[in-house]
Short mmCIF file of C-alpha atoms in Angstrom, two decimals:
data_model
loop_
_atom_site.label_atom_id
_atom_site.label_comp_id
_atom_site.label_asym_id
_atom_site.label_seq_id
_atom_site.Cartn_x
_atom_site.Cartn_y
_atom_site.Cartn_z
CA MET V 1 88.88 -41.92 15.11
CA GLY V 2 90.35 -41.58 11.87
CA ALA V 3 93.93 -40.66 11.02
CA ARG V 4 95.02 -37.08 11.66
CA ALA V 5 94.94 -36.26 7.88
CA ALA V 6 97.36 -33.31 7.01
CA ILE V 7 99.16 -32.55 3.78
CA ALA V 8 102.58 -30.27 2.97
CA ILE V 9 103.72 -29.07 -0.10
CA HIS V 10 107.03 -27.45 -1.40
CA GLY V 11 108.26 -25.41 -4.41
CA GLY V 12 111.96 -25.31 -4.04
CA ALA V 13 114.55 -24.07 -1.89
CA GLY V 14 117.56 -21.72 -2.27
CA THR V 15 118.90 -18.14 -1.62
CA ILE V 16 116.68 -15.50 -0.68
CA LEU V 17 116.29 -12.05 -2.38
CA ARG V 18 114.48 -10.63 0.73
CA SER V 19 116.08 -7.22 0.49
CA THR V 20 114.95 -6.75 -2.94
CA LEU V 21 111.64 -8.27 -2.90
CA SER V 22 108.15 -5.94 -2.72
CA ALA V 23 105.74 -7.23 -0.18
CA GLU V 24 103.13 -7.49 -2.71
CA ARG V 25 105.45 -10.12 -4.29
CA GLU V 26 106.07 -11.86 -1.44
CA ALA V 27 102.40 -12.15 -0.45
CA HIS V 28 101.78 -13.42 -3.93
CA TYR V 29 103.93 -16.31 -3.30
CA LEU V 30 102.64 -17.10 0.07
CA SER V 31 98.87 -16.92 -1.20
CA THR V 32 99.29 -19.02 -3.89
CA LEU V 33 101.18 -22.03 -1.66
CA GLN V 34 98.51 -21.54 0.49
CA ALA V 35 95.86 -21.56 -2.02
CA ILE V 36 97.09 -24.97 -3.35
CA VAL V 37 97.65 -26.48 -0.12
CA CYS V 38 94.05 -25.89 0.83
CA ALA V 39 92.77 -27.45 -2.39
CA GLY V 40 94.57 -30.52 -1.56
CA SER V 41 93.39 -30.19 2.20
CA GLU V 42 89.89 -30.13 0.78
CA VAL V 43 90.20 -33.32 -0.93
CA LEU V 44 91.45 -34.91 2.41
CA ALA V 45 88.32 -33.61 4.31
CA LYS V 46 85.99 -35.14 1.71
CA GLY V 47 87.45 -38.58 2.45
CA GLY V 48 89.45 -38.54 -0.86
CA SER V 49 92.78 -40.49 -0.67
CA ALA V 50 96.37 -39.05 0.05
CA LEU V 51 97.32 -40.26 -3.50
CA ASP V 52 94.76 -38.05 -4.61
CA ALA V 53 95.54 -34.80 -2.56
CA VAL V 54 99.13 -34.95 -3.83
CA SER V 55 98.49 -35.84 -7.28
CA LEU V 56 95.86 -32.77 -7.39
CA THR V 57 98.25 -30.24 -5.71
CA VAL V 58 101.58 -31.24 -7.46
CA SER V 59 99.39 -30.77 -10.62
CA LEU V 60 98.42 -27.35 -9.64
CA LEU V 61 101.95 -26.35 -9.06
CA GLU V 62 103.00 -27.63 -12.45
CA ASP V 63 100.30 -25.47 -13.87
CA CYS V 64 101.82 -22.54 -11.85
CA PRO V 65 104.82 -20.59 -13.86
CA MET V 66 106.13 -19.56 -10.78
CA PHE V 67 107.38 -22.86 -9.87
CA ASN V 68 110.07 -25.19 -11.95
CA ALA V 69 107.99 -27.91 -12.71
CA GLY V 70 105.32 -28.30 -15.82
CA LYS V 71 104.72 -24.91 -17.34
CA GLY V 72 107.25 -23.22 -15.05
CA SER V 73 110.14 -25.70 -16.32
CA VAL V 74 113.60 -24.47 -16.90
CA PHE V 75 115.54 -25.00 -20.35
CA THR V 76 118.54 -27.51 -20.81
CA ASN V 77 121.24 -26.07 -22.63
CA ALA V 78 119.69 -27.13 -26.07
CA GLY V 79 116.69 -24.77 -25.73
CA THR V 80 114.19 -27.79 -24.94
CA ILE V 81 112.28 -28.78 -21.64
CA GLU V 82 112.79 -32.07 -20.04
CA MET V 83 110.66 -33.03 -17.06
CA ASP V 84 110.89 -35.61 -14.40
CA ALA V 85 108.23 -36.80 -11.81
CA ALA V 86 107.32 -39.50 -9.24
CA ILE V 87 104.34 -40.40 -7.01
CA MET V 88 104.68 -43.72 -4.54
CA ASP V 89 101.29 -44.90 -2.52
CA GLY V 90 102.66 -45.75 1.15
CA ASN V 91 99.53 -48.17 1.40
CA THR V 92 100.71 -50.66 -1.57
CA ARG V 93 104.63 -49.54 -1.99
CA ARG V 94 103.13 -48.82 -5.65
CA ALA V 95 104.94 -45.98 -7.48
CA GLY V 96 105.26 -44.77 -10.82
CA ALA V 97 107.64 -42.45 -12.36
CA VAL V 98 108.67 -40.28 -15.58
CA ALA V 99 111.83 -38.82 -16.68
CA CYS V 100 112.97 -36.65 -19.88
CA VAL V 101 109.58 -36.24 -21.00
CA GLN V 102 108.85 -32.85 -23.28
CA HIS V 103 105.27 -32.41 -24.14
CA VAL V 104 103.21 -34.00 -21.23
CA ARG V 105 101.18 -31.10 -19.67
CA ASN V 106 101.44 -32.92 -16.16
CA PRO V 107 104.19 -34.99 -15.45
CA ILE V 108 102.90 -36.14 -11.99
CA GLN V 109 99.85 -37.40 -13.91
CA ALA V 110 101.83 -39.22 -16.31
CA ALA V 111 104.12 -40.87 -13.39
CA ARG V 112 100.40 -41.87 -11.43
CA ALA V 113 99.52 -43.36 -15.37
CA ILE V 114 102.58 -45.60 -15.46
CA MET V 115 101.96 -46.84 -11.39
CA GLU V 116 98.10 -47.57 -12.56
CA HIS V 117 98.49 -48.93 -15.95
CA SER V 118 102.07 -50.41 -16.82
CA PRO V 119 103.89 -53.15 -15.24
CA HIS V 120 107.05 -50.67 -14.91
CA VAL V 121 108.07 -47.99 -11.88
CA LEU V 122 109.90 -45.46 -14.42
CA MET V 123 109.47 -44.57 -18.06
CA VAL V 124 111.70 -42.10 -19.96
CA GLY V 125 111.67 -39.84 -22.97
CA GLN V 126 109.63 -40.70 -26.45
CA GLY V 127 108.99 -44.33 -25.09
CA ALA V 128 106.88 -42.92 -22.06
CA GLU V 129 105.33 -40.09 -24.35
CA THR V 130 104.12 -42.84 -26.75
CA PHE V 131 102.79 -45.03 -23.81
CA LEU V 132 100.84 -42.03 -22.31
CA ARG V 133 99.39 -40.85 -25.54
CA GLN V 134 97.86 -44.05 -25.92
CA HIS V 135 95.99 -43.86 -22.51
CA GLY V 136 94.75 -40.24 -23.22
CA LEU V 137 96.93 -37.54 -21.49
CA PRO V 138 96.81 -34.09 -22.27
CA PHE V 139 99.96 -33.04 -24.33
CA GLU V 140 101.03 -29.51 -25.11
CA ASP V 141 103.50 -28.37 -27.66
CA SER V 142 106.90 -26.68 -26.53
CA ALA V 143 105.29 -22.97 -27.00
CA TYR V 144 102.99 -23.59 -24.01
CA PHE V 145 106.07 -24.46 -21.68
CA TYR V 146 107.90 -21.19 -23.04
CA THR V 147 108.21 -18.25 -20.54
CA GLU V 148 110.37 -15.26 -21.12
CA GLU V 149 111.84 -15.57 -17.26
CA ARG V 150 113.02 -19.13 -17.71
CA HIS V 151 114.13 -18.21 -21.26
CA ALA V 152 116.20 -15.07 -19.73
CA GLN V 153 117.79 -17.51 -17.21
CA LEU V 154 119.05 -19.94 -19.83
CA GLN V 155 120.80 -16.89 -21.28
CA ARG V 156 122.50 -16.07 -18.28
CA ALA V 157 123.46 -19.22 -17.49
CA ARG V 158 124.86 -19.40 -20.69
CA LEU V 159 127.04 -16.30 -20.35
CA GLU V 160 128.05 -17.67 -16.80
CA SER V 161 128.98 -21.21 -18.80
CA GLY V 162 127.35 -22.78 -15.68
CA VAL V 163 124.25 -24.87 -14.74
CA LEU V 164 122.00 -23.07 -12.62
CA LEU V 165 120.09 -24.47 -10.16
CA ASP V 166 116.73 -22.59 -10.89
CA HIS V 167 116.73 -19.53 -8.57
CA ASP V 168 120.00 -17.72 -8.28
CA GLY V 169 121.87 -14.44 -8.35
CA ALA V 170 120.96 -11.21 -7.17
CA ASN V 171 123.41 -9.55 -9.73
CA LEU V 172 122.05 -11.98 -12.65
CA LEU V 173 118.37 -10.35 -12.50
CA THR V 174 118.54 -8.86 -15.53
CA SER V 175 116.82 -10.41 -18.78
CA THR V 176 118.78 -10.52 -21.94
CA SER V 177 116.88 -7.78 -23.22
CA GLY V 178 118.07 -5.37 -20.75
CA LYS V 179 114.93 -5.06 -18.93
CA ALA V 180 115.26 -5.47 -14.87
CA ALA V 181 113.14 -8.93 -14.10
CA GLU V 182 110.63 -8.68 -11.11
CA PRO V 183 112.36 -10.64 -8.16
CA ALA V 184 111.20 -13.78 -6.41
CA PRO V 185 111.35 -14.27 -2.76
CA LEU V 186 113.73 -16.95 -3.90
CA ASP V 187 117.18 -15.43 -6.09
CA PRO V 188 115.84 -17.32 -9.83
CA ASP V 189 119.18 -18.55 -10.61
CA ARG V 190 120.28 -19.91 -7.02
CA LYS V 191 116.88 -21.99 -6.41
CA PHE V 192 116.65 -25.59 -6.15
CA GLY V 193 113.46 -26.16 -8.47
CA THR V 194 111.47 -28.86 -7.53
CA VAL V 195 107.84 -29.15 -6.45
CA GLY V 196 106.47 -31.56 -4.33
CA ALA V 197 103.61 -32.98 -1.79
CA VAL V 198 103.23 -35.69 0.98
CA ALA V 199 99.94 -36.21 2.64
CA LEU V 200 98.26 -38.54 5.09
CA ASP V 201 94.39 -39.56 4.52
CA LEU V 202 91.42 -40.23 7.11
CA GLN V 203 91.86 -43.93 6.20
CA GLY V 204 95.63 -43.82 7.52
CA ASN V 205 97.22 -43.67 4.27
CA LEU V 206 100.14 -41.65 3.05
CA ALA V 207 101.44 -40.67 -0.29
CA ALA V 208 103.96 -38.64 -1.75
CA ALA V 209 104.65 -36.93 -5.10
CA THR V 210 107.73 -34.89 -6.94
CA SER V 211 107.90 -33.28 -9.95
CA THR V 212 110.81 -30.65 -11.87
CA GLY V 213 111.88 -29.32 -14.66
CA GLY V 214 115.46 -29.97 -13.56
CA MET V 215 118.46 -27.24 -13.72
CA THR V 216 118.88 -24.56 -15.92
CA ASN V 217 121.40 -24.94 -18.90
CA LYS V 218 121.52 -28.89 -17.91
CA LEU V 219 122.83 -31.49 -20.37
CA PRO V 220 119.82 -33.22 -22.49
CA GLY V 221 119.28 -36.23 -20.76
CA ARG V 222 120.25 -35.75 -17.12
CA VAL V 223 117.97 -36.85 -14.82
CA GLY V 224 118.05 -36.07 -10.98
CA ASP V 225 116.64 -37.33 -7.95
CA THR V 226 112.84 -36.53 -8.53
CA PRO V 227 112.28 -39.59 -10.10
CA MET V 228 114.40 -41.84 -7.87
CA LEU V 229 112.50 -43.63 -5.36
CA GLY V 230 114.01 -42.95 -2.17
CA ALA V 231 115.73 -40.03 -3.55
CA GLY V 232 113.22 -37.40 -4.60
CA CYS V 233 109.82 -38.97 -3.57
CA TYR V 234 109.00 -41.94 -1.09
CA ALA V 235 105.95 -43.19 1.10
CA ASP V 236 105.65 -46.24 3.02
CA ASN V 237 102.53 -46.34 5.91
CA GLN V 238 105.16 -48.08 8.80
CA THR V 239 106.97 -44.53 8.44
CA ALA V 240 106.54 -41.33 6.38
CA ALA V 241 105.88 -39.94 2.88
CA LEU V 242 108.74 -37.58 1.84
CA SER V 243 109.61 -34.98 -0.95
CA SER V 244 112.89 -33.70 -1.51
CA THR V 245 113.98 -30.34 -3.34
CA GLY V 246 117.81 -29.57 -3.91
CA THR V 247 121.37 -30.80 -5.39
CA GLY V 248 119.82 -34.00 -6.96
CA GLU V 249 123.11 -35.77 -7.28
CA ALA V 250 123.88 -35.71 -3.41
CA PHE V 251 120.15 -37.03 -2.56
CA MET V 252 120.93 -39.86 -5.03
CA ARG V 253 124.25 -40.75 -3.71
CA SER V 254 122.61 -40.74 0.04
CA LEU V 255 119.54 -42.01 -0.98
CA ALA V 256 118.25 -39.19 1.54
CA LEU V 257 114.69 -39.96 2.05
CA HIS V 258 115.27 -44.07 2.58
CA ASP V 259 117.60 -43.03 4.97
CA ILE V 260 115.43 -41.13 6.94
CA ALA V 261 112.40 -44.10 6.68
CA ALA V 262 115.27 -46.41 7.63
CA GLN V 263 116.29 -44.54 10.65
CA MET V 264 112.54 -44.30 11.48
CA GLN V 265 111.93 -48.18 11.23
CA TYR V 266 115.19 -49.60 12.24
CA LEU V 267 116.26 -47.23 15.15
CA GLY V 268 112.74 -46.18 16.08
CA TYR V 269 113.78 -42.35 15.50
CA SER V 270 110.66 -39.80 15.07
CA LEU V 271 110.47 -38.33 11.70
CA GLU V 272 111.46 -34.81 12.95
CA LYS V 273 115.03 -36.28 14.37
CA ALA V 274 115.49 -38.39 11.36
CA ALA V 275 114.73 -35.80 8.80
CA HIS V 276 117.26 -33.20 10.90
CA ILE V 277 120.04 -35.77 10.90
CA VAL V 278 119.79 -36.20 7.21
CA VAL V 279 119.26 -32.72 6.22
CA MET V 280 121.25 -30.66 8.61
CA ASP V 281 124.33 -33.37 9.05
CA LYS V 282 124.42 -36.00 6.44
CA LEU V 283 123.55 -34.08 3.28
CA PRO V 284 126.15 -31.33 3.73
CA LEU V 285 128.95 -34.05 3.78
CA VAL V 286 128.16 -34.78 0.28
CA ASP V 287 127.56 -30.99 -0.58
CA GLY V 288 124.03 -31.75 -0.58
CA GLN V 289 122.09 -28.28 -0.20
CA GLY V 290 118.25 -28.38 -0.15
CA GLY V 291 115.12 -30.00 2.10
CA ILE V 292 112.48 -32.14 2.33
CA ILE V 293 108.86 -32.20 3.43
CA GLY V 294 107.53 -35.15 5.31
CA VAL V 295 104.15 -36.66 7.02
CA ASP V 296 104.43 -39.41 9.17
CA ARG V 297 101.51 -42.11 10.15
CA LEU V 298 100.44 -40.11 12.94
CA GLY V 299 100.24 -36.74 11.10
CA ASN V 300 103.31 -35.19 12.09
CA ILE V 301 104.83 -32.70 9.58
CA VAL V 302 108.54 -31.78 9.42
CA LEU V 303 109.93 -29.17 6.67
CA PRO V 304 113.61 -28.72 7.09
CA PHE V 305 115.89 -27.44 4.75
CA ASN V 306 119.96 -26.51 4.92
CA THR V 307 119.73 -23.32 2.59
CA GLU V 308 118.44 -19.91 3.20
CA GLY V 309 114.63 -20.76 2.39
CA MET V 310 111.78 -22.71 1.00
CA TYR V 311 108.87 -22.30 -0.67
CA ARG V 312 106.26 -24.52 1.57
CA ALA V 313 102.95 -24.52 2.78
CA TRP V 314 101.03 -27.32 5.09
CA GLN V 315 97.73 -27.83 6.85
CA ARG V 316 96.29 -30.13 9.53
CA LEU V 317 92.72 -30.68 9.36
CA GLY V 318 90.60 -28.51 11.42
CA GLU V 319 93.28 -26.25 11.58
CA SER V 320 94.58 -23.08 9.56
CA PRO V 321 96.65 -23.66 6.43
CA VAL V 322 100.44 -22.11 6.77
CA SER V 323 102.68 -20.84 3.97
CA ALA V 324 106.27 -19.86 4.43
CA ILE V 325 109.43 -19.12 2.66
CA TYR V 326 112.20 -18.11 4.87
CA THR V 327 112.46 -19.08 8.59
CA PRO V 328 112.72 -22.81 8.96
CA GLY V 329 110.67 -24.72 11.30
CA ASN V 330 107.05 -26.39 11.23
#
């Protein structure tokens, strides 16, 4: 018997706008998440690797402007796009990451290229883009990444003179043109905008991937937890594959994902217990908000979060896919 293959994805966590949300809009988010997780599950069902499954699902999330990564990335306060991503193979502990890239179509593919074709783990900015062009990755001009919704978000953040964590503020849901913006399930100016995926394949190998456009109105050059191994992305066949979304600085200061894996390895805790301790008990001590998704080597899936909602979907082979936004749980 092979491992109990499984996959989970997330599209960010944050404040719920349920009272202003149409059933159709909510259903659109849920169906999109479910379709993407099914695509990853199909890779696993055909005997594909966990690494291929998380690469595909995060690429699909990056291509969808509903989520803050790739095409849906938010703007810096200079009006530019700066994206980060990381990927990790739990079998070999190899990893690749990229930060502050502006034109790579799929930053998660960039992270994988760095893992597979360079001696490095993390590359940033222009140097990373030069390397990635040499290896044939697709690039886009700035117009590809522009969306009216994200531009309006930047203008609202400037008016508020603050940094917005992607999807927040019911009172800010009017664009600069005065036209009411259609609400998302999670408030677009109070959402921690990251996407991620974790998977266990039929060979018993784990992998994780995380990608983000960062925070609206952030300073150019700011790098969050997403490309930091043990903070935004982590995978080890001995413990679990993990991806986070939330207040990046808190996840970095606490090395939240590595903490979960360490509790599993050294204390013998289950993934569920270790993840609950970190997300619900430890992160709030450093003003950490958000959540994680994880799968262990037995195929157990966890999706805890300490915010009002988290976009998420999951599927075990042989079972129906599930997508959710509001209620915590598996």
